[in-house]
Structure formats: C-alpha cells, structure tokens
Tab-separated table of C-alpha atoms and ligand atoms in Angstrom:
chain	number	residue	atom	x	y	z
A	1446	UNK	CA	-3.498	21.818	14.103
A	1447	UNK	CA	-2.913	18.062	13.028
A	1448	UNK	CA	-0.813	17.954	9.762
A	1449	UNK	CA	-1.907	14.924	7.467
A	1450	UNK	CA	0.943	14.095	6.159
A	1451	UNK	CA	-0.528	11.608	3.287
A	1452	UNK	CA	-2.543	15.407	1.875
A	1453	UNK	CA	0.535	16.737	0.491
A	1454	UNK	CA	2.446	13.744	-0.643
A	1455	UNK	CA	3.669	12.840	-3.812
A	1456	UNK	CA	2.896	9.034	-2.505
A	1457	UNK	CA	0.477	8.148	-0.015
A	1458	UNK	CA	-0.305	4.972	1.920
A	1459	UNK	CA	-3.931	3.632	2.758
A	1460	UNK	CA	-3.746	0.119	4.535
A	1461	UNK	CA	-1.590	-2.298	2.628
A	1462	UNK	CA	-1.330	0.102	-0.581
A	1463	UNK	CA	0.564	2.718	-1.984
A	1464	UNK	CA	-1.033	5.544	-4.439
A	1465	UNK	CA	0.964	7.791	-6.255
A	1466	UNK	CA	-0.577	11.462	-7.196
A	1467	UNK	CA	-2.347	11.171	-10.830
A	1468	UNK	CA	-4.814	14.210	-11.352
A	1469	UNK	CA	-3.880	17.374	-9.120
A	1470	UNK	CA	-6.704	19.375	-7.607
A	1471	UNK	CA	-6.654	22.022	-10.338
A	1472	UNK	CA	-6.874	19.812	-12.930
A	1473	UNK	CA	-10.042	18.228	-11.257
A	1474	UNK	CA	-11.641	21.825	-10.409
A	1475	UNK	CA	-11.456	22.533	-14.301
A	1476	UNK	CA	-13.188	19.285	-14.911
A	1477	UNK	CA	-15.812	20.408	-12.672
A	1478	UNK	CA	-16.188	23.612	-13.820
A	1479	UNK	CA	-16.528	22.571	-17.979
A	1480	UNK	CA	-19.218	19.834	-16.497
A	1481	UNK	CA	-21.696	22.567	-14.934
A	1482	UNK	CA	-21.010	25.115	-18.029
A	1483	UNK	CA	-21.817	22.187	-20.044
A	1484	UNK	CA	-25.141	21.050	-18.322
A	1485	UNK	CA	-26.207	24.351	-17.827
A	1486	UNK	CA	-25.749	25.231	-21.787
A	1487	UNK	CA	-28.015	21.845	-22.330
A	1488	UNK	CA	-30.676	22.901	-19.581
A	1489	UNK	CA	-30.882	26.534	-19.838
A	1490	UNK	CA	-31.629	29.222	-16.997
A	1491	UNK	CA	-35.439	28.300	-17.291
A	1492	UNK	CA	-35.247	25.341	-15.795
A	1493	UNK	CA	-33.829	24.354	-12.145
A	1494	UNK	CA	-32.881	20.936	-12.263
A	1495	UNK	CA	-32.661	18.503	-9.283
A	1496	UNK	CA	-29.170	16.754	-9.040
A	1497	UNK	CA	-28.911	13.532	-7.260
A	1498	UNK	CA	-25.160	12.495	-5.673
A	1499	UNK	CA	-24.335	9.019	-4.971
A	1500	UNK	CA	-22.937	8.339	-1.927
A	1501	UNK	CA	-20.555	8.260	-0.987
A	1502	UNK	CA	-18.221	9.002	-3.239
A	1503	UNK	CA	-19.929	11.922	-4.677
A	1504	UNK	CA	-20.310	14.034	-2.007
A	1505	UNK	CA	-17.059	16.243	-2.520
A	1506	UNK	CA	-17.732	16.212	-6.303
A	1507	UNK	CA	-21.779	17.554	-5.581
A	1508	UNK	CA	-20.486	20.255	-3.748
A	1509	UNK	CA	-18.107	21.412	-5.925
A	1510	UNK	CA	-20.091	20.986	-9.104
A	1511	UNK	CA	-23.115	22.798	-7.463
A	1512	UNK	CA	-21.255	25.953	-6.474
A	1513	UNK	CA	-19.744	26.050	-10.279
A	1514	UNK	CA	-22.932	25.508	-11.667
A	1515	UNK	CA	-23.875	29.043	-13.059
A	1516	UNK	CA	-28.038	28.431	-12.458
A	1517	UNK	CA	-30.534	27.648	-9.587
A	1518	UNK	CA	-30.653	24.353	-8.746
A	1519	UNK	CA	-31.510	21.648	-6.248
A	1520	UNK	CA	-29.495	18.759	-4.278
A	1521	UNK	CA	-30.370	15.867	-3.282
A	1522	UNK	CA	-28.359	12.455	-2.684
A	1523	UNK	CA	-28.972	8.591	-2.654
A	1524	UNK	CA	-27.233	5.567	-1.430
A	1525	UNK	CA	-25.796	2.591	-3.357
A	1526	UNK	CA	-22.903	0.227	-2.951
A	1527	UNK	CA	-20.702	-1.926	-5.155
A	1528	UNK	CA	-17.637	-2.275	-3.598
A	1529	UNK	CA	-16.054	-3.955	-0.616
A	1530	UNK	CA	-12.120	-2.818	-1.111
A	1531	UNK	CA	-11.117	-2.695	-4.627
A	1532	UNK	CA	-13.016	-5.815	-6.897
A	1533	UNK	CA	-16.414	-4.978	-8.029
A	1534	UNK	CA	-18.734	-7.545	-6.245
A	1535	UNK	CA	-20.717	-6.961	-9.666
A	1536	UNK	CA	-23.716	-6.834	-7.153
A	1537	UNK	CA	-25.545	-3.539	-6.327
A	1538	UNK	CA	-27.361	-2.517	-3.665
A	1539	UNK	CA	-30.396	-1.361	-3.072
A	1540	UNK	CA	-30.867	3.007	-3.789
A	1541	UNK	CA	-32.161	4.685	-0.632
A	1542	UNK	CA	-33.126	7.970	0.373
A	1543	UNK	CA	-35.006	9.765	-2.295
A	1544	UNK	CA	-37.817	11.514	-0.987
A	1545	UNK	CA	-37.917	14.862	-2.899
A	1546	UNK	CA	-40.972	14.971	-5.873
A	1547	UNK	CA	-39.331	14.318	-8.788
A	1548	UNK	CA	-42.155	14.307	-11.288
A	1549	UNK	CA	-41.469	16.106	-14.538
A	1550	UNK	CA	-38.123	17.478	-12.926
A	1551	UNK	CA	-35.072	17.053	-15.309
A	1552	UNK	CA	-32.984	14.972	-13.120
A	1553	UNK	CA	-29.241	14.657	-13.369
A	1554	UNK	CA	-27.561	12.294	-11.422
A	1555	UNK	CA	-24.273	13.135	-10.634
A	1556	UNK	CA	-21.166	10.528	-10.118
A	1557	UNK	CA	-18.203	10.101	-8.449
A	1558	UNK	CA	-16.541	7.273	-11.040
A	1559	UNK	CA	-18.322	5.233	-13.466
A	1560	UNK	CA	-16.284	1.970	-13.581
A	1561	UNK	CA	-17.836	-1.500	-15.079
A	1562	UNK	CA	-21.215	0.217	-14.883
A	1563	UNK	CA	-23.133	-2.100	-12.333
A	1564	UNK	CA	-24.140	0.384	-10.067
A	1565	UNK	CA	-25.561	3.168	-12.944
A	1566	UNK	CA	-27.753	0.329	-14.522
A	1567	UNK	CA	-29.290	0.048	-11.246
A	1568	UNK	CA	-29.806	3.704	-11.220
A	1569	UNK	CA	-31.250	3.707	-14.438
A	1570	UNK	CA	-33.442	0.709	-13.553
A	1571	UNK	CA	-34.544	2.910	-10.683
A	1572	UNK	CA	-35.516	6.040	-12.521
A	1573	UNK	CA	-37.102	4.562	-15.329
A	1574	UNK	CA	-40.269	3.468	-13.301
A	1575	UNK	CA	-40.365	7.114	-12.164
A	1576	UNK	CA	-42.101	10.627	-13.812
A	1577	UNK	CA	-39.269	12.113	-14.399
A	1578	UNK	CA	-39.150	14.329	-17.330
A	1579	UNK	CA	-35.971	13.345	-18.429
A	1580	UNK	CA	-32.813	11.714	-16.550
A	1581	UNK	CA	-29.448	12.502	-17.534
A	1582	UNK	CA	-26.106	11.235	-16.077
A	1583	UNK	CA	-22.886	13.311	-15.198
A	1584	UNK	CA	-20.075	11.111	-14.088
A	1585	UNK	CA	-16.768	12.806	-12.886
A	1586	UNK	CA	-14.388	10.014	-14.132
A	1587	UNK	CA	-15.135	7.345	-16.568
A	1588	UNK	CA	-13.117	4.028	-16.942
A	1589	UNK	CA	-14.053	3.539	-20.515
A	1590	UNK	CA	-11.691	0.404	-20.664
A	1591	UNK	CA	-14.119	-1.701	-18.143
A	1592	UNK	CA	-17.478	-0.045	-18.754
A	1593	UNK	CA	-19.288	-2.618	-20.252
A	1594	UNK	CA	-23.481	-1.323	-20.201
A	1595	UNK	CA	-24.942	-0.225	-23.516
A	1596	UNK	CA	-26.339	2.987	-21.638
A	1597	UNK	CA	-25.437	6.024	-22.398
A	1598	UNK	CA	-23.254	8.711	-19.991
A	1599	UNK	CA	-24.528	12.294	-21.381
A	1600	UNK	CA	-21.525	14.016	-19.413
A	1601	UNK	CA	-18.074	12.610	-18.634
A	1602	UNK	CA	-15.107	14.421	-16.936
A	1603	UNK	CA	-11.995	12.976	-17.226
A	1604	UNK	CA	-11.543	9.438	-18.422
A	1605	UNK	CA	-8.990	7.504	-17.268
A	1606	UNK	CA	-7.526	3.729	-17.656
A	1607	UNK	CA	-8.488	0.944	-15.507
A	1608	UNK	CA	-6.696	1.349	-12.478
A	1609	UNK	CA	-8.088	2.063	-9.282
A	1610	UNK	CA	-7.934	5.449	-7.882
A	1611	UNK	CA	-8.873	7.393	-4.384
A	1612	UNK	CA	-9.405	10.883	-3.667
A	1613	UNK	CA	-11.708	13.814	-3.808
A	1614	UNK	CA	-14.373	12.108	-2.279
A	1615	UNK	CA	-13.119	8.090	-3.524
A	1616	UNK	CA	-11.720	5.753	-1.181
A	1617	UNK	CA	-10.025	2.561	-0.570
A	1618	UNK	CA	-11.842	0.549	2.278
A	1619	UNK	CA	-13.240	3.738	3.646
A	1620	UNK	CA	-9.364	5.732	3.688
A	1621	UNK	CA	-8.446	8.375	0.942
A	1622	UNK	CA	-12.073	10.284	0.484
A	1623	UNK	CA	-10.137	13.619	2.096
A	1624	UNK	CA	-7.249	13.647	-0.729
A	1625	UNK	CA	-7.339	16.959	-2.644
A	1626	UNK	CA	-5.743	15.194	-5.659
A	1627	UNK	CA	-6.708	12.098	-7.551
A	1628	UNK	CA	-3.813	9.194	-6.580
A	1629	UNK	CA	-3.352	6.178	-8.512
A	1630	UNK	CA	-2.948	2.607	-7.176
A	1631	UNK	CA	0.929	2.015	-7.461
A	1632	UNK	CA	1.296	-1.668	-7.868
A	1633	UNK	CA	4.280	-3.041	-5.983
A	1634	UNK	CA	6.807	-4.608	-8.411
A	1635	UNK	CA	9.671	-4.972	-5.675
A	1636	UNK	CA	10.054	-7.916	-2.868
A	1637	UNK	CA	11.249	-6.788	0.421
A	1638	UNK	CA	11.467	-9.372	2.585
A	1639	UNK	CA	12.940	-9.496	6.004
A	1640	UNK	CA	14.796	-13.178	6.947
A	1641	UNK	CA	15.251	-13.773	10.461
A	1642	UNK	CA	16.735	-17.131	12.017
A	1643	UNK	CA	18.723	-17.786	15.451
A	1644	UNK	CA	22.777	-18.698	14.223
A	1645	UNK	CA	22.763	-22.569	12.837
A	1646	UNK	CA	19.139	-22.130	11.202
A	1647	UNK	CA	20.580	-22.034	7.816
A	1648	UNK	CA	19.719	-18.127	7.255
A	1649	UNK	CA	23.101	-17.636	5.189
A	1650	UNK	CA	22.458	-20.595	2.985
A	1651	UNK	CA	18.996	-19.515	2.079
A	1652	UNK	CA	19.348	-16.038	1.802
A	1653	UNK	CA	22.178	-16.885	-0.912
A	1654	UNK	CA	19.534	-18.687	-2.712
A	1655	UNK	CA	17.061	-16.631	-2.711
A	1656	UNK	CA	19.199	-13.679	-3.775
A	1657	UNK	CA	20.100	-16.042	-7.038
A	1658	UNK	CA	16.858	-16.740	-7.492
A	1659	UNK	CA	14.631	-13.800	-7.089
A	1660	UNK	CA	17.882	-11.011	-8.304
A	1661	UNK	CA	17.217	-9.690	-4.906
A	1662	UNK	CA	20.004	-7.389	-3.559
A	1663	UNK	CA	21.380	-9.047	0.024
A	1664	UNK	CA	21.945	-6.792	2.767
A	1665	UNK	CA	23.580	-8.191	5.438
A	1666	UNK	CA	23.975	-5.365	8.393
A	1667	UNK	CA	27.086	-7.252	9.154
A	1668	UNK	CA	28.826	-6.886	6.149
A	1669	UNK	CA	27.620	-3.566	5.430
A	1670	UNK	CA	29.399	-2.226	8.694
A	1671	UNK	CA	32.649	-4.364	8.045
A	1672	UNK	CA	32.895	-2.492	4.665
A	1673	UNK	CA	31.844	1.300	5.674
A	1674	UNK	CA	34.432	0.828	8.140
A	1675	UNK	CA	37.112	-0.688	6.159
A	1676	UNK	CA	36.401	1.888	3.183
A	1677	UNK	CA	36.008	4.668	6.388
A	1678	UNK	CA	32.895	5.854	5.345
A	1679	UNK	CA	31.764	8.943	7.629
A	1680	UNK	CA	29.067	6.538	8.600
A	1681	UNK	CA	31.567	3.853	9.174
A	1682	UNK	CA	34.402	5.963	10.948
A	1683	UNK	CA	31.348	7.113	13.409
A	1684	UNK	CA	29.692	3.575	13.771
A	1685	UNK	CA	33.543	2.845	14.401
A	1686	UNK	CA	34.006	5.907	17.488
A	1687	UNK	CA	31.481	3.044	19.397
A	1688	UNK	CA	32.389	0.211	18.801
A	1689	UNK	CA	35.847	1.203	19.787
A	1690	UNK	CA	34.463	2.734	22.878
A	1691	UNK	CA	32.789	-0.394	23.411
A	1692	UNK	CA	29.619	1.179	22.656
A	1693	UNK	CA	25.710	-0.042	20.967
A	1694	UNK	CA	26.070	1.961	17.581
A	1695	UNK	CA	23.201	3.928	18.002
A	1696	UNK	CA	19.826	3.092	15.953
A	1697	UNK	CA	20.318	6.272	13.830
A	1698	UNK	CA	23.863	5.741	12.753
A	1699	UNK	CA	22.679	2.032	11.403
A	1700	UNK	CA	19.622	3.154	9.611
A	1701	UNK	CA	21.731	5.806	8.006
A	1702	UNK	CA	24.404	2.958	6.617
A	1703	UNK	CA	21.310	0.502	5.639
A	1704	UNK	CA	19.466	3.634	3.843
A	1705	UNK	CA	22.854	4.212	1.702
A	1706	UNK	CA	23.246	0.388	0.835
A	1707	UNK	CA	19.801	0.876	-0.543
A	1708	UNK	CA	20.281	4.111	-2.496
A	1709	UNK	CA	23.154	2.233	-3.761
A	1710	UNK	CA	20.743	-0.025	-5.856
A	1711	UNK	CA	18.227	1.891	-7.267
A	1712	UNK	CA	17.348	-0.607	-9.952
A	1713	UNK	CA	16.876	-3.592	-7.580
A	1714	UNK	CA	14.349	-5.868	-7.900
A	1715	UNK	CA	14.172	-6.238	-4.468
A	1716	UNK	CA	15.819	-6.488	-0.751
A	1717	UNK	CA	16.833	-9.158	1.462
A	1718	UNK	CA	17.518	-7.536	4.609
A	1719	UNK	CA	19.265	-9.867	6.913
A	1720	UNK	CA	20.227	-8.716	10.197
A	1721	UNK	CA	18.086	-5.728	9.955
A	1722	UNK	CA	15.640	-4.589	11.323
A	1723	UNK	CA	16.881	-5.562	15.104
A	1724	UNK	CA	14.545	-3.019	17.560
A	1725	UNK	CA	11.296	-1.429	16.498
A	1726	UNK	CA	12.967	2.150	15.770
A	1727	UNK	CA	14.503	0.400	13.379
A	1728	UNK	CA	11.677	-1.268	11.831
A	1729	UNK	CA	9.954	1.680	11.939
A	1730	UNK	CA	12.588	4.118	10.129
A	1731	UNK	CA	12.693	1.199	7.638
A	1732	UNK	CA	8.509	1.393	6.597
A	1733	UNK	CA	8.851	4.686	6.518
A	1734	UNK	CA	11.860	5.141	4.837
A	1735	UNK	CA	10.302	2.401	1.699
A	1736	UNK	CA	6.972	4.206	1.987
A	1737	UNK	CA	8.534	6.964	0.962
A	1738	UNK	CA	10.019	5.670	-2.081
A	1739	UNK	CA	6.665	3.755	-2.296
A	1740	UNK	CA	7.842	0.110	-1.590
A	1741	UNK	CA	7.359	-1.599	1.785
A	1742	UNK	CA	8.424	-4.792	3.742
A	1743	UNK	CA	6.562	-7.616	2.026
A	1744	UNK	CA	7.579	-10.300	5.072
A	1745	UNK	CA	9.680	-11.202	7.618
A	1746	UNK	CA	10.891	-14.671	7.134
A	1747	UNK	CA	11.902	-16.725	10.228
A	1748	UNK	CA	13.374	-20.405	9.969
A	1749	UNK	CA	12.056	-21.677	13.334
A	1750	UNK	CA	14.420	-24.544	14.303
A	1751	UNK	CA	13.694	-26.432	17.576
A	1752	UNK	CA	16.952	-25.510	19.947
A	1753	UNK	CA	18.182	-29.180	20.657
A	1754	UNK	CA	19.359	-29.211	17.046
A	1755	UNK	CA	20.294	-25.539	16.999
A	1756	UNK	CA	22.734	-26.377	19.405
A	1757	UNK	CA	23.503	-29.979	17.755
A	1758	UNK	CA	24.655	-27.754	14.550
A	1759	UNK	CA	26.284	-25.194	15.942
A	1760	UNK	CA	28.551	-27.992	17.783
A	1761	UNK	CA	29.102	-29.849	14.799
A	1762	UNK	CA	29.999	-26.963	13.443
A	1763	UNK	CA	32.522	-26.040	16.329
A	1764	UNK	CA	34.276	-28.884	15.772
A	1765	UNK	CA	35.223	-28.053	12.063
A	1766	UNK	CA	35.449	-24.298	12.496
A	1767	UNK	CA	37.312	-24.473	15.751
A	1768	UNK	CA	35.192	-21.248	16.723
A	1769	UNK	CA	34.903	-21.470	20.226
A	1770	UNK	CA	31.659	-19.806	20.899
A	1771	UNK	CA	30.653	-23.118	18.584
A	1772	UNK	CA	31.824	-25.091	21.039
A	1773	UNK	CA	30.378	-24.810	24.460
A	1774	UNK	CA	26.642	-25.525	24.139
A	1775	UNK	CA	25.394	-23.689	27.459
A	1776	UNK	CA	27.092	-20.871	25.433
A	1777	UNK	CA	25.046	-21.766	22.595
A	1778	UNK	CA	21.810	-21.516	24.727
A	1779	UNK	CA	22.440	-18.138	25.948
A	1780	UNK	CA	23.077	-16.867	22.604
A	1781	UNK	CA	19.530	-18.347	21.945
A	1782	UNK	CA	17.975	-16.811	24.991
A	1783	UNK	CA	19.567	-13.724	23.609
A	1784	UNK	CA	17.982	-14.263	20.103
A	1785	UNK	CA	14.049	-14.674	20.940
A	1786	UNK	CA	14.637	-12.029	23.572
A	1787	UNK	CA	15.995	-9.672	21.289
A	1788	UNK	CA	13.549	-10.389	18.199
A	1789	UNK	CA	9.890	-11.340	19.809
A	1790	UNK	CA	9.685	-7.113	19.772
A	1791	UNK	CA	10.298	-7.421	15.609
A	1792	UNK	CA	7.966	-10.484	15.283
A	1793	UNK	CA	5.136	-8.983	17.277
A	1794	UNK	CA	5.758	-5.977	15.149
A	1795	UNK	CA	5.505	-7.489	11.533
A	1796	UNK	CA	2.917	-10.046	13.000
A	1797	UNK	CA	0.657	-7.386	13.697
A	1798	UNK	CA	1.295	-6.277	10.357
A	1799	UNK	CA	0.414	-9.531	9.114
A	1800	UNK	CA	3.848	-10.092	7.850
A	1801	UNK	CA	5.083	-12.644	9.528
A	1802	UNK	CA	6.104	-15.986	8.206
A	1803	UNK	CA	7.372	-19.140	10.647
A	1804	UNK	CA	8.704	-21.408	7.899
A	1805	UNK	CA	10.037	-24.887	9.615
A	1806	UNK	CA	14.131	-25.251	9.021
A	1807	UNK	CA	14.517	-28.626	9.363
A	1808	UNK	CA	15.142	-30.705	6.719
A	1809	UNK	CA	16.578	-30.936	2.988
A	1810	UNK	CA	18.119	-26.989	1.985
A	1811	UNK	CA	16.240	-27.746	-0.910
A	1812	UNK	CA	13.157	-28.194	0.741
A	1813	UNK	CA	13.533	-25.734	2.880
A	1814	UNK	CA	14.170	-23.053	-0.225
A	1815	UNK	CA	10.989	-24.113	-1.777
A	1816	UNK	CA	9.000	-23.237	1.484
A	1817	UNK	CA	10.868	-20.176	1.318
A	1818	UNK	CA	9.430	-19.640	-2.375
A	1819	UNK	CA	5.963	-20.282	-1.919
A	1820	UNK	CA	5.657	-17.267	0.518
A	1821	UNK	CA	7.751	-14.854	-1.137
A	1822	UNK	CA	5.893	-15.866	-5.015
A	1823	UNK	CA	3.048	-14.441	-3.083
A	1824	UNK	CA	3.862	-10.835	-3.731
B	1432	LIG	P1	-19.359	0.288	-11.115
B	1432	LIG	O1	-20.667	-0.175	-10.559
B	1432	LIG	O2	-18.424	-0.855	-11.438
B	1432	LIG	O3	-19.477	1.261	-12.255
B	1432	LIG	O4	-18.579	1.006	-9.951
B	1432	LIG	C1	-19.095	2.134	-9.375
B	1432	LIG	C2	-18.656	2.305	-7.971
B	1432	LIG	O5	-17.493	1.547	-7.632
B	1432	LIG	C3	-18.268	3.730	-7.755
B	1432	LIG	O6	-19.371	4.481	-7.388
B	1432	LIG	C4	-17.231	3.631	-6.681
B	1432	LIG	O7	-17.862	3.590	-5.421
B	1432	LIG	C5	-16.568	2.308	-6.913
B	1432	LIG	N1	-15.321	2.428	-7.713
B	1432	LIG	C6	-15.116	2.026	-8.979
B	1432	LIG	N2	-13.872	2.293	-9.391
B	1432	LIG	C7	-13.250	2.885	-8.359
B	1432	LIG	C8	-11.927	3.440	-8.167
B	1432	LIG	O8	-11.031	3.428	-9.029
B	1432	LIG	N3	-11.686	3.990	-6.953
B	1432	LIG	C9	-12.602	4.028	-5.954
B	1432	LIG	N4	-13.846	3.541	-6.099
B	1432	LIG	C10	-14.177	2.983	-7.293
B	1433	LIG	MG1	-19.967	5.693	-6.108
C-alpha cells in the first residue's frame, strides 16, 4: 500500500504552503457527533429531514454527520463555488443539482466552513423562493472574525480565527480534502534564499550585505567544512578521510554538516546558503529537510555576469592577490565551463520550482544589493 506521508504529519505541505495540525480527528468527530444530537433534539424522531451538503467541501463532513445522526433521514448535495486558492473572489456561483421535492420538508443544509458568508447568502437566496417548511443551517466551522451577513447560523461546530485551514473534506487548490485532522496555514516568517554566482560575480560581497541587512545567518559550505575539520567534528574528521584520499565528500556527509550549522541557529531569521545546494540530492535533502521544520527555500539568487568581465575581474584580481588560478584567463574559462556545467542541474531545479532569480551583476555593489532586495522583500 502507498503511505501518504503528509496524513500523519505534524506539518504538511500542499503546493507552495505549509499547514501545521490544528484540530485532531477526535476532536472533529465530537463536533460532529454534539451537531446531530443537537439537530435531532430540535427536529424530533417524527420528522425525517432532508440534509443538503455543499460541495465539495462537505462531503466528508455529510457522511460523518449522517451516520451520527440518531434519526431517519435523507441526503442530498448541491454545488457552489467561492474560491479559487485561498482569497474569497466574494463572487458565488450558481447552486446546481437539487432535484429531490423539497416542499414542506425541514431542510438543513449542512457546511463544510462558513467564512465571510458569500456563498450561504446565496443559499439562502436560493431557498427562500422555495416551499420549504423551514430551512435551517449547520456549518462545521465558523470564522466568526470575517463573517460579515446578518443571517443567522442555527448550528455551529467549532469556531475558529481567520486563518485558512484544509482537511476533512477542505482543500487548498484542490490538495488537503483527504487530511484526517484540521491543519492550519503556517505563514512563513523565515527567508531562505539560495545565492549562486560563478567566482568574480561579487557573491561574497553581497551575501555579507544581505546577512547585515536581513539578520540572515550565512552559510558558506566552505567555511563550514574548514571549521568541522579544524574543530574535528565526527562530520569533519570523516569529510576529512576524503579529501585526504583525494576523494568527492559524499552528498550525505555534506548535508549532514549543513543540517548541524542549521540546528545550530534555531532562532534565525533566516538562511543564506552559499555554496549549497551543489547537485539535486542535495537540493532535495535540503526541501525536505526545511519542510520538515516547516520552512522552505524562498529563491535561488544568481548574479549573472557576462564572462569577458568575469575573467577581466578575476585577472585584476590576480594581479593583487598573486593567486595564480587568478592569473591565467584560459584557466579562468574552464573554471566557468565548470560552473554552468555544474549548476544548470540546480537552476533547472529551483526554476521549475519557480524559484529562480537571474539578477544582472554588473554595476554599482550598491545597485546591485538593491536588486538583490527587491526579490528577497518579496517573501
Ligand atoms: P464564504 O462564502 O466566504 O463563507 O466561504 C465559503 C467557502 O469558501 C467554503 O465553502 C469553502 O469552500 C471556502 N473556504 C473558506 N474558508 C476556507 C478555509 O479556511 N479553508 C478552505 N476553504 C475555505
Ligand atoms: Mg464549501
């Protein structure tokens, strides 16, 4: 059998959001349960009522609240639509799919979440015009906070604040109806972003600024190996076994050092991972590693510099440094070469994401910063 892992997770992730677990499944199933004593108290065992679920949403709360209902009764569901992802369009739909004869039934329409109220005046609008003998409304969850009708909700649930929710029959775009629990939008406070740039693009410079500027933790993969290995970490005396071998240090052993740097910080506002992610394993263990803790990668920066002043830099910079791989510019090329080879993988991967960012790096540092800022104030 397929395991979903997002069913039993404290945190789960639906396209570019993370929920964190609000109501549990019990709690819910009590909610239910007091609803149909409730109604059935009000209605008595004389009378079979029709309920009407609105779709979607309702239809794991109708089938729960109809087996805890302690009478006879009848189902029946109709169609509306307010949403498109998670802002109320404030325009409803039109109702379909009644057909069952409804005159002098006591009809109780039954809800998944009654937010600003849009979609149950349209309801009401609907009914009115019909025999009914008398229409009542059950809503599972009520957002009294936004609700802004004058009608009036004979049976509420659970109410809970204004934030948007999925499970037990809600969703986000279409994802999170199969949840057992109730999870809560978790609203991303941290900025992850990944800055890429070939050497000379002025990725040290920037990434110092932005660090000042945003109290983002740097992590440079360079420096974090220097020091595990200099304070001989296990991680560092084993990243250490290959390099002295002349040896890759495998993906895992890196992940493992970049997953303690950020353990190290649990307070941080934020990462600036700079030479890291550098293959798709490692991109990968890195989402899932910050879904977990329910942060993600924002965006990978890249300052795109055109390669004739790439190399101009970097032998300007020879000259001062008297670093010889500054100094021989078909050396500088290959080093290029090596660079887009090695990261059109990571921008294809955070591209598809829609998480990749080409800002240009030439020009004033300043300049350059600002363009910097104006995708990262984004998030
Ligand atoms: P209203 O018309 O603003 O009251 O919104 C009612 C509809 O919006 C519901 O039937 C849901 O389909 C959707 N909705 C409102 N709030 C939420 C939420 O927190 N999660 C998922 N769907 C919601
Ligand atoms: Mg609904």
């Amino acid at each position: 059998m397929l395991f979903n892992s997002n069913q039993m997770s404290e945190i789960v992730h639906l396209h570019d959001k993370h929920f964190e677990r609000f109501i549990s499944e019990s709690r819910i199933q009590k909610a239910v349960d007091q609803l149909a004593k409730s109604i059935y108290e009000d209605i008595g065992s004389d009378e079979i009522p029709l309920f009407v679920g609105i779709l979607n949403g309702s239809f794991i709360f109708a089938a729960d609240f109809v087996r805890a209902y302690p009478g006879d009764s009848e189902i029946s569901f109709i169609k509306l639509a307010s949403y498109a992802g998670m802002d109320s369009t404030g325009k409803v739909k039109q109702l379909l799919g009644l057909s069952e004869d409804i005159k002098d039934r006591t009809v109780i329409i039954l809800e998944d979440i009654i937010d600003t109220g849009n979609t149950l005046s349209k309801i009401y609008d609907t009914f009115e015009k019909l025999p009914v003998k008398e229409l009542k409304l059950a809503t599972l969850f009520f957002k009294p906070d936004v609700f802004t009708k004058a009608l009036h909700i004979d049976y509420i649930g659970i109410s809970i604040p204004d934030k948007f929710i999925v499970g037990y029959g809600l969703d986000y775009d279409g994802l999170g109806r199969n949840l057992k629990d109730i999870y809560q939008i978790k609203e991303n406070i941290m900025k992850n972003i990944v800055i890429f740039g070939p050497p000379g693009a002025g990725k040290g410079t920037q990434a110092a600024r932005l660090k000042e500027h945003y109290q983002l933790v740097h992590i440079s993969t360079g420096d974090v190996f220097r020091a595990n290995i200099k304070e001989k970490t296990d991680l560092g005396m084993l990243a250490k076994h290959y390099i002295d071998k002349g040896d890759l240090v495998p993906d895992e052993v890196t992940i493992d050092m970049l997953k303690a740097e950020v353990e190290k910080n649990p307070e941080a506002k934020g990462f600036l991972f700079d030479g890291f992610p550098r293959t798709e394993k490692q991109a990968l263990a890195l989402d899932a590693f910050l879904q977990a803790k329910g942060t993600m990668i924002n965006a990978m920066i890249a300052l795109e510099v055109p390669e004739d002043e790439l190399v101009r830099r970097l032998l300007e910079r020879g000259k001062i440094s008297g670093r010889t791989d500054d100094q021989d510019a078909s050396k500088i090329r290959y080093r290029f070469k090596e660079y887009e080879r090695k990261t059109a993988v990571l921008k294809d991967y955070y591209q598809k994401q829609g998480k990749y960012f080409g800002i240009n790096g030439l020009g004033d540092i300043s300049e350059i910063t600002q363009l910097l800022k104006e995708v990262i104030d984004q998030f």
